[in-house]
Amino acid sequence: MKLAFIGTGYVGLVTGVMMSHIGHEITCIDIDQEKINSLNNGKSPIYEANLDEYISKQIKSRTLQFNSNFDEHLRKQDAIFITVGTPSSQEGNADLSHVYNSLDHILEFIDDKCIIIIKSTVPPGTTKDIQNYIRKKGKNNHVANNPEFLREGNAVYDFLNPDRIVIGAESSEAKTTLEKIYTPMTQQGITLVTTDFTTSELIKYAANTFLANKIAFINEMADICENINANVKDLSYGLGLDQRIGGAFLNAGPGFGGSCFPKDILALQSLTNNLETRSLILDAVINANSQRPASILKRIEKLAGGLNTKTVAVLGLTYKAGTDDLRSSPALEMIKLLKEQGAIIQAYDPMGRDNARNHMQNDEIKSSAIDACRGADITLILTEWDEFQNLNFDAIKQVLHGVKLIDLRNFLDQNKVIDAGLEYYTIGLNLSSCNAYN
Ligand code: UGA
């Protein structure tokens, strides 16, 4: 089928490229000419495992093209996916201006047969509003909602192995088109959930909010573990084996970040503000996560014996491993708080250094972990990059000033760290047992 994607951010780019891989003829449109030039040269503007290879392969097979114009080419499409950003507005609502701008552009060219599919994350009620907007413009295009569940860093894998595909369609035309688009997946046994617009939109918000809940919950359990000398890693394992709970998203850490969870929970909370139902759980999760860095800071301060003029090595800046994205990264929030206490920052991240320059001073960003650790009084691991697991801790020890290392992702091999003569601290673990080898 001929499909177009409006917006080559994370969702649009990965979905567009992978849709061409499963057999569709794809055009990805973005108003950013520089991005389009780079994509036409087979180079993704974002870091995503394996994506460049798929882009080059699909361009060569002539089933994928990128362009920056809304033009007559759109008239040939069977369906158009809107995949532009819906950032938080100042009030926490989702800002839908990019969605409506895209609609205005495409409506100029398409005829009534083309199905418009909203893949951007939009608040419940939006797809219905969009359908009304299209009718008001005198057009009869059928509309559908089709949320995405891709994780940054695993997006190619997630596209090929989804747990389910959700479709909000209220006409047989829209439903049939979506079913046809996803036939290569459903033939492999992947479940298609078909529902109305609003439920489909809410499934997306509910999924992200539920996962964020799990993280906020396990972080709270980690605090309890620290207070009563229990071990949050064993706790997660023991909890997660219960199939009703499941083991995913039970890793305690510095709080959740990224461009989705924080934004989507705020948007859902903002939606409930206009309803008679109060969002007690959403409020609690937002609160818990926003207080997480400050509560961790207290522990760092205690271990460091005060932070004023102390040099802190920060390993990891992205909001999680496998991406170069720093949006709402807990590491940035932690750095802000550390600096407010007078700490001097020496940070390193394997993929996020370029993007870090928009948030930090150049001299705070180092080009290797060992450079970040040189002369540091205390070392923090903020992102769970594999590279940090494989660090030469003996060499690190040689350049450090202080030997305390706090693993805020609980993922290093503690024996390796301790054997190198460092003091290993984590969150949610019985600290004295970690350093039992000392
Ligand atoms: C999330 C969802 O997982 C995707 O399904 C969804 O499509 C996407 O949002 C979106 O709405 O676009 P993503 O933001 O890429 O994906 O990242 P996650 O892997 O979900 O991690 C989010 C945050 O939670 C990160 O800061 C991560 O470090 C943190 N996290 C995750 C934990 O602290 N503990 C965990 O056990 C898991």
Coordinates of C-alpha atoms and ligand atoms in Angstrom, one line a residue:
M1 CA 0.0 0.0 0.0
K2 CA 1.1 3.6 -0.5
L3 CA 1.5 5.3 2.9
A4 CA 2.8 8.7 3.9
F5 CA 4.1 9.8 7.3
I6 CA 3.9 13.4 8.4
G7 CA 6.7 14.1 10.8
T8 CA 10.0 12.2 11.0
G9 CA 10.5 12.3 14.8
Y10 CA 11.0 9.1 16.6
V11 CA 7.6 7.6 15.9
G12 CA 7.2 8.7 12.3
L13 CA 10.7 7.8 11.3
V14 CA 10.9 4.4 12.8
T15 CA 7.4 3.4 11.9
G16 CA 7.8 4.7 8.3
V17 CA 11.0 2.9 7.7
M18 CA 9.8 -0.3 9.2
M19 CA 6.5 -0.1 7.3
S20 CA 8.5 -0.1 4.1
H21 CA 10.4 -3.1 5.4
I22 CA 7.2 -5.1 5.8
G23 CA 6.2 -4.3 2.2
H24 CA 4.6 -0.9 1.9
E25 CA 5.6 2.0 -0.3
I26 CA 6.4 4.8 2.1
T27 CA 6.9 8.6 1.8
C28 CA 8.1 10.4 5.0
I29 CA 7.5 14.1 5.0
D30 CA 9.1 16.7 7.3
I31 CA 9.4 20.4 7.0
D32 CA 13.0 20.3 8.2
Q33 CA 15.0 20.2 5.0
E34 CA 18.3 19.4 6.8
K35 CA 16.8 16.3 8.3
I36 CA 15.4 15.2 5.0
N37 CA 18.8 15.7 3.3
S38 CA 20.5 13.6 6.0
L39 CA 17.8 10.9 5.7
N40 CA 18.1 10.8 1.9
N41 CA 21.8 10.0 2.5
G42 CA 20.8 7.1 4.6
K43 CA 21.6 8.8 7.9
S44 CA 19.1 8.9 10.7
P45 CA 19.1 12.2 12.7
I46 CA 18.5 10.2 15.9
Y47 CA 20.4 7.3 17.4
E48 CA 18.4 4.2 17.2
A49 CA 19.9 0.7 17.0
N50 CA 19.9 -0.8 13.4
L51 CA 17.8 2.1 12.0
D52 CA 20.5 3.4 9.6
E53 CA 20.8 0.0 8.0
Y54 CA 17.1 -0.3 7.4
I55 CA 16.9 3.2 6.0
S56 CA 19.7 2.6 3.5
K57 CA 18.3 -0.8 2.5
Q58 CA 14.8 0.5 1.9
I59 CA 16.0 3.6 0.0
K60 CA 17.9 1.3 -2.3
S61 CA 14.9 -0.9 -2.8
R62 CA 12.9 2.2 -3.7
T63 CA 10.2 1.6 -1.2
L64 CA 11.2 4.5 1.0
Q65 CA 11.5 8.2 0.2
F66 CA 11.9 11.3 2.2
N67 CA 10.7 14.8 1.2
S68 CA 10.0 18.2 2.7
N69 CA 7.1 19.2 0.5
F70 CA 3.4 18.8 0.9
D71 CA 2.4 18.4 -2.7
E72 CA 0.4 16.4 -5.3
H73 CA 2.3 13.3 -4.4
L74 CA 0.0 13.1 -1.3
R75 CA -3.0 12.5 -3.6
K76 CA -1.6 9.0 -4.5
Q77 CA -1.6 7.8 -0.9
D78 CA -4.0 5.1 0.5
A79 CA -3.5 6.4 4.0
I80 CA -1.6 9.2 5.7
F81 CA -0.2 8.8 9.3
I82 CA 0.1 11.9 11.4
T83 CA 3.2 11.4 13.5
V84 CA 4.2 14.9 14.7
G85 CA 5.0 15.8 18.3
T86 CA 2.4 16.7 20.9
P87 CA 4.6 18.4 23.6
S88 CA 3.3 19.5 26.9
S89 CA 1.9 23.0 26.9
Q90 CA 2.6 25.3 29.9
E91 CA -0.6 24.0 31.6
G92 CA 0.4 20.4 31.1
N93 CA -2.1 19.8 28.2
A94 CA -0.9 18.1 25.0
D95 CA -0.2 20.9 22.5
L96 CA -2.0 19.8 19.3
S97 CA -0.9 22.7 17.1
H98 CA 1.5 20.5 15.0
V99 CA -1.3 17.9 14.5
Y100 CA -3.7 20.5 13.2
N101 CA -1.1 22.3 11.0
S102 CA -0.2 18.9 9.4
L103 CA -3.9 18.3 8.8
D104 CA -4.4 21.7 7.1
H105 CA -1.4 20.9 4.8
I106 CA -2.6 17.5 3.8
L107 CA -6.2 18.4 3.3
E108 CA -5.2 20.8 0.5
F109 CA -4.0 17.8 -1.6
I110 CA -5.8 14.6 -0.7
D111 CA -9.1 13.3 -2.0
D112 CA -11.8 11.7 0.1
K113 CA -10.5 8.1 -0.4
C114 CA -7.4 8.6 1.7
I115 CA -7.6 7.5 5.3
I116 CA -6.1 9.8 7.9
I117 CA -4.5 7.9 10.8
I118 CA -3.5 9.7 14.0
K119 CA -0.4 8.0 15.5
S120 CA 0.8 11.0 17.5
T121 CA -0.1 10.5 21.2
V122 CA -3.3 12.6 21.6
P123 CA -5.6 13.1 24.5
P124 CA -8.9 11.0 24.5
G125 CA -11.4 12.9 22.4
T126 CA -8.9 14.3 19.9
T127 CA -9.5 11.9 17.0
K128 CA -13.3 12.6 17.2
D129 CA -12.5 16.3 17.2
I130 CA -10.2 15.8 14.2
Q131 CA -13.0 14.0 12.3
N132 CA -15.3 16.9 13.0
Y133 CA -12.7 19.4 11.9
I134 CA -12.2 17.5 8.6
R135 CA -16.0 17.5 8.0
K136 CA -16.1 21.2 8.7
K137 CA -13.5 21.7 6.1
G138 CA -15.9 20.0 3.6
K139 CA -13.9 16.8 3.4
N140 CA -15.2 13.2 3.9
N141 CA -11.9 11.4 4.8
H142 CA -12.3 8.5 7.2
V143 CA -10.1 8.8 10.3
A144 CA -8.5 6.3 12.7
N145 CA -6.4 6.3 15.8
N146 CA -3.4 4.0 16.0
P147 CA -1.2 4.6 19.1
E148 CA 2.4 3.5 19.1
F149 CA 4.2 1.6 21.9
L150 CA 7.8 1.8 20.7
R151 CA 10.6 2.3 23.2
E152 CA 13.5 4.6 22.2
G153 CA 16.5 2.4 21.8
N154 CA 14.4 -0.7 21.1
A155 CA 12.1 0.8 18.6
V156 CA 13.1 -1.3 15.6
Y157 CA 12.7 -4.5 17.7
D158 CA 9.5 -3.3 19.2
F159 CA 8.0 -2.5 15.8
L160 CA 8.7 -6.1 14.6
N161 CA 7.6 -7.7 17.9
P162 CA 4.7 -5.8 19.3
D163 CA 2.6 -7.2 22.1
R164 CA -0.4 -5.9 20.3
I165 CA -1.6 -3.4 17.7
V166 CA -4.3 -1.0 18.8
I167 CA -6.8 0.5 16.3
G168 CA -9.5 3.1 17.0
A169 CA -11.8 3.0 14.0
E170 CA -15.4 3.9 13.8
S171 CA -16.0 3.2 10.1
S172 CA -15.6 0.0 8.1
E173 CA -13.4 1.9 5.6
A174 CA -10.9 3.0 8.2
K175 CA -11.0 -0.4 9.9
T176 CA -10.4 -2.3 6.7
T177 CA -7.5 -0.1 5.7
L178 CA -5.8 -0.5 9.0
E179 CA -6.3 -4.2 8.9
K180 CA -4.7 -4.3 5.5
I181 CA -1.8 -2.2 6.5
Y182 CA -1.0 -4.5 9.4
T183 CA -1.7 -7.8 7.6
P184 CA 2.0 -8.7 7.5
M185 CA 2.0 -8.6 11.3
T186 CA -1.4 -10.2 12.1
Q187 CA -0.4 -13.1 9.8
Q188 CA 2.4 -13.8 12.3
G189 CA -0.2 -14.1 15.0
I190 CA 0.1 -10.5 16.5
T191 CA -3.2 -9.5 18.1
L192 CA -5.1 -6.5 16.7
V193 CA -7.3 -4.7 19.3
T194 CA -10.0 -2.8 17.5
T195 CA -12.1 -0.3 19.4
D196 CA -13.5 3.2 19.2
F197 CA -11.4 6.4 18.9
T198 CA -11.5 7.4 22.5
T199 CA -10.7 4.0 24.0
S200 CA -7.8 3.6 21.6
E201 CA -6.4 7.0 22.7
L202 CA -6.9 6.1 26.3
I203 CA -5.1 2.7 26.0
K204 CA -2.0 4.6 25.0
Y205 CA -2.1 7.0 28.0
A206 CA -3.1 4.2 30.4
A207 CA -0.2 2.0 29.2
N208 CA 2.4 4.7 29.8
T209 CA 0.8 5.8 33.1
F210 CA 0.6 2.2 34.4
L211 CA 4.3 1.6 33.6
A212 CA 5.2 4.9 35.3
N213 CA 3.2 3.7 38.3
K214 CA 5.3 0.5 38.4
I215 CA 8.5 2.5 38.5
A216 CA 7.3 5.0 41.1
F217 CA 6.1 2.0 43.2
I218 CA 9.4 0.1 43.0
N219 CA 11.3 3.3 43.8
E220 CA 9.2 3.7 46.9
M221 CA 9.9 0.1 47.8
A222 CA 13.6 0.8 47.3
D223 CA 13.3 3.6 49.9
I224 CA 11.6 1.2 52.3
C225 CA 14.3 -1.4 51.7
E226 CA 17.1 1.1 52.5
N227 CA 15.4 1.9 55.8
I228 CA 14.9 -1.7 56.9
N229 CA 18.0 -3.3 55.4
A230 CA 16.2 -5.2 52.7
N231 CA 17.3 -5.7 49.1
V232 CA 15.2 -4.1 46.3
K233 CA 16.7 -6.3 43.5
D234 CA 15.6 -9.5 45.2
L235 CA 12.3 -7.8 46.0
S236 CA 11.7 -7.0 42.3
Y237 CA 12.6 -10.5 41.3
G238 CA 10.3 -12.0 43.9
L239 CA 7.5 -9.7 42.9
G240 CA 7.9 -9.9 39.2
L241 CA 7.7 -13.7 39.1
D242 CA 4.1 -13.4 40.0
Q243 CA 2.5 -13.4 36.6
R244 CA -0.2 -11.1 37.7
I245 CA 2.5 -8.5 38.3
G246 CA 5.2 -9.2 35.8
G247 CA 8.9 -8.5 36.1
A248 CA 9.2 -5.6 33.6
F249 CA 9.6 -2.0 34.7
L250 CA 10.5 -3.0 38.3
N251 CA 14.0 -1.6 38.2
A252 CA 14.5 1.0 40.9
G253 CA 16.4 4.0 39.8
P254 CA 16.7 7.8 39.8
G255 CA 13.1 8.2 38.5
F256 CA 11.5 8.0 35.1
G257 CA 12.2 10.5 32.4
G258 CA 12.1 10.8 28.6
S259 CA 9.8 12.5 26.2
C260 CA 6.8 10.3 26.9
F261 CA 6.0 9.2 30.5
P262 CA 6.3 12.7 32.1
K263 CA 4.4 14.4 29.3
D264 CA 1.7 11.7 29.0
I265 CA 0.9 11.5 32.7
L266 CA 0.6 15.3 32.9
A267 CA -1.7 15.3 29.8
L268 CA -3.9 12.6 31.4
Q269 CA -3.9 14.5 34.7
S270 CA -4.9 17.7 32.9
L271 CA -7.7 15.8 31.2
T272 CA -9.1 14.6 34.5
N273 CA -9.0 18.1 35.9
N274 CA -12.0 18.8 33.6
L275 CA -13.9 15.6 34.8
E276 CA -15.7 14.9 38.0
T277 CA -13.3 12.1 38.7
R278 CA -10.1 13.0 40.7
S279 CA -6.8 11.5 39.6
L280 CA -5.4 10.5 43.0
I281 CA -3.0 7.9 41.6
L282 CA -1.8 10.1 38.8
D283 CA -1.2 12.9 41.3
A284 CA 0.8 10.6 43.6
V285 CA 3.0 9.2 40.7
I286 CA 3.8 12.7 39.4
N287 CA 4.6 13.9 42.9
A288 CA 6.7 10.8 43.8
N289 CA 8.7 11.1 40.6
S290 CA 9.4 14.8 40.8
Q291 CA 10.7 14.4 44.4
R292 CA 12.9 11.5 43.5
P293 CA 16.1 13.4 42.5
A294 CA 15.9 15.6 45.6
S295 CA 15.5 12.6 47.9
I296 CA 18.5 10.9 46.3
L297 CA 20.5 14.1 46.5
K298 CA 20.1 14.0 50.3
R299 CA 21.8 10.5 50.4
I300 CA 24.6 11.6 48.1
E301 CA 25.2 14.7 50.2
K302 CA 25.4 12.5 53.3
L303 CA 27.8 10.1 51.7
A304 CA 30.0 12.9 50.3
G305 CA 30.0 14.7 53.6
G306 CA 28.6 17.8 52.0
L307 CA 28.8 18.8 48.3
N308 CA 30.1 22.4 48.3
T309 CA 33.2 22.5 46.1
K310 CA 33.2 18.7 45.8
T311 CA 33.9 17.3 42.3
V312 CA 31.2 14.9 41.2
A313 CA 31.8 12.5 38.3
V314 CA 28.4 11.8 36.6
L315 CA 28.4 8.8 34.4
G316 CA 25.4 8.8 32.1
L317 CA 23.3 11.7 31.0
T318 CA 20.6 10.3 28.8
Y319 CA 17.3 9.4 30.4
K320 CA 18.0 5.7 29.8
A321 CA 20.6 3.6 27.9
G322 CA 20.4 3.0 24.2
T323 CA 19.4 6.5 23.2
D324 CA 21.0 9.9 22.7
D325 CA 17.9 11.6 24.1
L326 CA 18.2 13.8 27.2
R327 CA 14.6 15.1 27.4
S328 CA 13.4 15.1 31.0
S329 CA 16.5 13.1 32.0
P330 CA 16.8 12.4 35.7
A331 CA 20.5 12.9 35.3
L332 CA 20.0 16.6 34.2
E333 CA 17.8 17.2 37.2
M334 CA 20.3 15.6 39.5
I335 CA 23.1 17.8 38.0
K336 CA 21.0 20.9 38.6
L337 CA 20.5 20.0 42.2
L338 CA 24.2 19.0 42.7
K339 CA 25.3 22.4 41.3
E340 CA 22.8 24.2 43.6
Q341 CA 24.8 22.6 46.5
G342 CA 28.0 23.9 45.0
A343 CA 29.3 20.7 43.4
I344 CA 31.6 20.8 40.4
I345 CA 30.4 18.5 37.6
Q346 CA 32.5 16.2 35.4
A347 CA 30.1 14.2 33.2
Y348 CA 30.3 11.6 30.5
D349 CA 27.8 9.8 28.4
P350 CA 28.5 7.4 25.5
M351 CA 25.8 8.7 23.1
G352 CA 24.3 11.8 24.7
R353 CA 27.3 14.2 24.7
D354 CA 26.3 16.3 21.7
N355 CA 22.8 16.8 23.0
A356 CA 24.2 17.5 26.4
R357 CA 25.8 20.7 25.1
N358 CA 22.3 22.2 25.0
H359 CA 22.0 21.8 28.7
M360 CA 25.5 22.0 30.2
Q361 CA 28.7 23.9 29.9
N362 CA 31.3 22.5 27.6
D363 CA 33.9 22.0 30.2
E364 CA 31.5 19.9 32.3
I365 CA 31.2 17.3 29.5
K366 CA 34.2 14.9 29.3
S367 CA 35.0 12.6 26.4
S368 CA 35.5 9.4 28.5
A369 CA 34.5 7.9 31.8
I370 CA 38.0 8.1 33.1
D371 CA 38.3 11.8 32.2
A372 CA 35.0 12.4 34.1
C373 CA 36.4 10.5 37.1
R374 CA 39.8 12.3 37.2
G375 CA 40.1 14.0 40.6
A376 CA 36.4 13.3 41.5
D377 CA 35.4 13.1 45.2
I378 CA 32.4 10.9 44.5
T379 CA 31.1 9.1 41.4
L380 CA 27.5 8.6 40.3
I381 CA 26.1 6.2 37.8
L382 CA 23.0 7.8 36.4
T383 CA 22.3 5.7 33.2
E384 CA 22.6 2.0 32.7
W385 CA 25.0 1.9 29.7
D386 CA 26.7 -1.4 29.1
E387 CA 30.0 0.5 28.7
F388 CA 29.9 1.3 32.5
Q389 CA 29.6 -2.4 33.4
N390 CA 32.8 -3.0 31.5
L391 CA 34.8 -0.1 32.9
N392 CA 38.3 -0.8 34.1
F393 CA 37.6 0.0 37.7
D394 CA 41.3 -0.4 38.7
A395 CA 42.2 2.4 36.3
I396 CA 39.3 4.5 37.5
K397 CA 40.5 4.1 41.1
Q398 CA 43.9 5.4 40.1
V399 CA 42.5 8.8 38.9
L400 CA 39.8 9.3 41.6
H401 CA 40.2 11.5 44.6
G402 CA 37.4 9.8 46.6
V403 CA 36.5 6.1 46.4
K404 CA 32.7 6.3 46.8
L405 CA 30.7 5.1 43.8
I406 CA 26.9 5.3 43.9
D407 CA 25.2 3.1 41.3
L408 CA 21.8 4.7 40.9
R409 CA 20.7 2.0 38.5
N410 CA 21.7 -0.9 40.6
F411 CA 23.3 -2.6 37.7
L412 CA 27.1 -2.9 38.1
D413 CA 28.8 -6.0 39.2
Q414 CA 29.5 -5.1 42.8
N415 CA 32.4 -7.5 43.1
K416 CA 34.3 -5.9 40.3
V417 CA 33.8 -2.4 41.8
I418 CA 34.7 -3.5 45.3
D419 CA 37.7 -5.6 44.2
A420 CA 39.1 -2.5 42.6
G421 CA 39.1 -0.9 46.0
L422 CA 36.1 1.3 45.5
E423 CA 33.2 1.7 48.0
Y424 CA 30.0 0.6 46.3
Y425 CA 26.7 2.1 47.1
T426 CA 23.4 1.5 45.4
I427 CA 19.8 2.4 46.0
G428 CA 17.4 0.1 47.8
L429 CA 20.1 -2.3 48.9
N430 CA 21.5 -3.0 52.3
L431 CA 24.6 -0.9 51.9
S432 CA 26.7 -2.6 54.5
S433 CA 26.3 -5.9 52.8
C434 CA 27.5 -4.4 49.5
N435 CA 30.8 -3.5 51.0
A436 CA 31.2 -6.7 52.9
Y437 CA 34.4 -7.5 51.0
N438 CA 36.1 -4.4 52.3
Ligands
UGA1 C1 7.9 4.6 26.7 C2 7.1 3.3 26.6 O1 7.8 2.3 27.2 C3 6.8 3.0 25.2 O2 6.0 1.8 25.1 C4 6.0 4.2 24.5 O3 5.8 3.9 23.1 C5 6.9 5.4 24.6 O4 7.2 5.7 26.0 C6 6.1 6.6 24.0 O5 5.1 6.9 24.6 O6 6.5 7.0 23.0 P1 10.5 5.3 26.4 O7 10.1 6.7 26.8 O8 11.3 5.2 25.2 O9 9.1 4.4 26.1 O10 11.3 4.6 27.5 P2 11.1 3.5 28.6 O11 12.0 2.4 28.2 O12 9.7 3.1 28.8 O13 11.7 4.2 29.9 C7 11.0 5.4 30.4 C8 11.7 5.8 31.7 O14 11.5 4.9 32.8 C9 13.3 5.9 31.6 O15 13.7 7.0 32.3 C10 13.8 4.6 32.3 O16 15.1 4.7 32.8 C11 12.7 4.5 33.4 N1 12.6 3.1 33.9 C12 12.2 2.1 33.1 C13 13.0 2.8 35.2 O17 13.4 3.7 36.0 N2 12.8 1.5 35.6 C14 12.4 0.5 34.8 O18 12.2 -0.6 35.3 C15 12.0 0.8 33.5

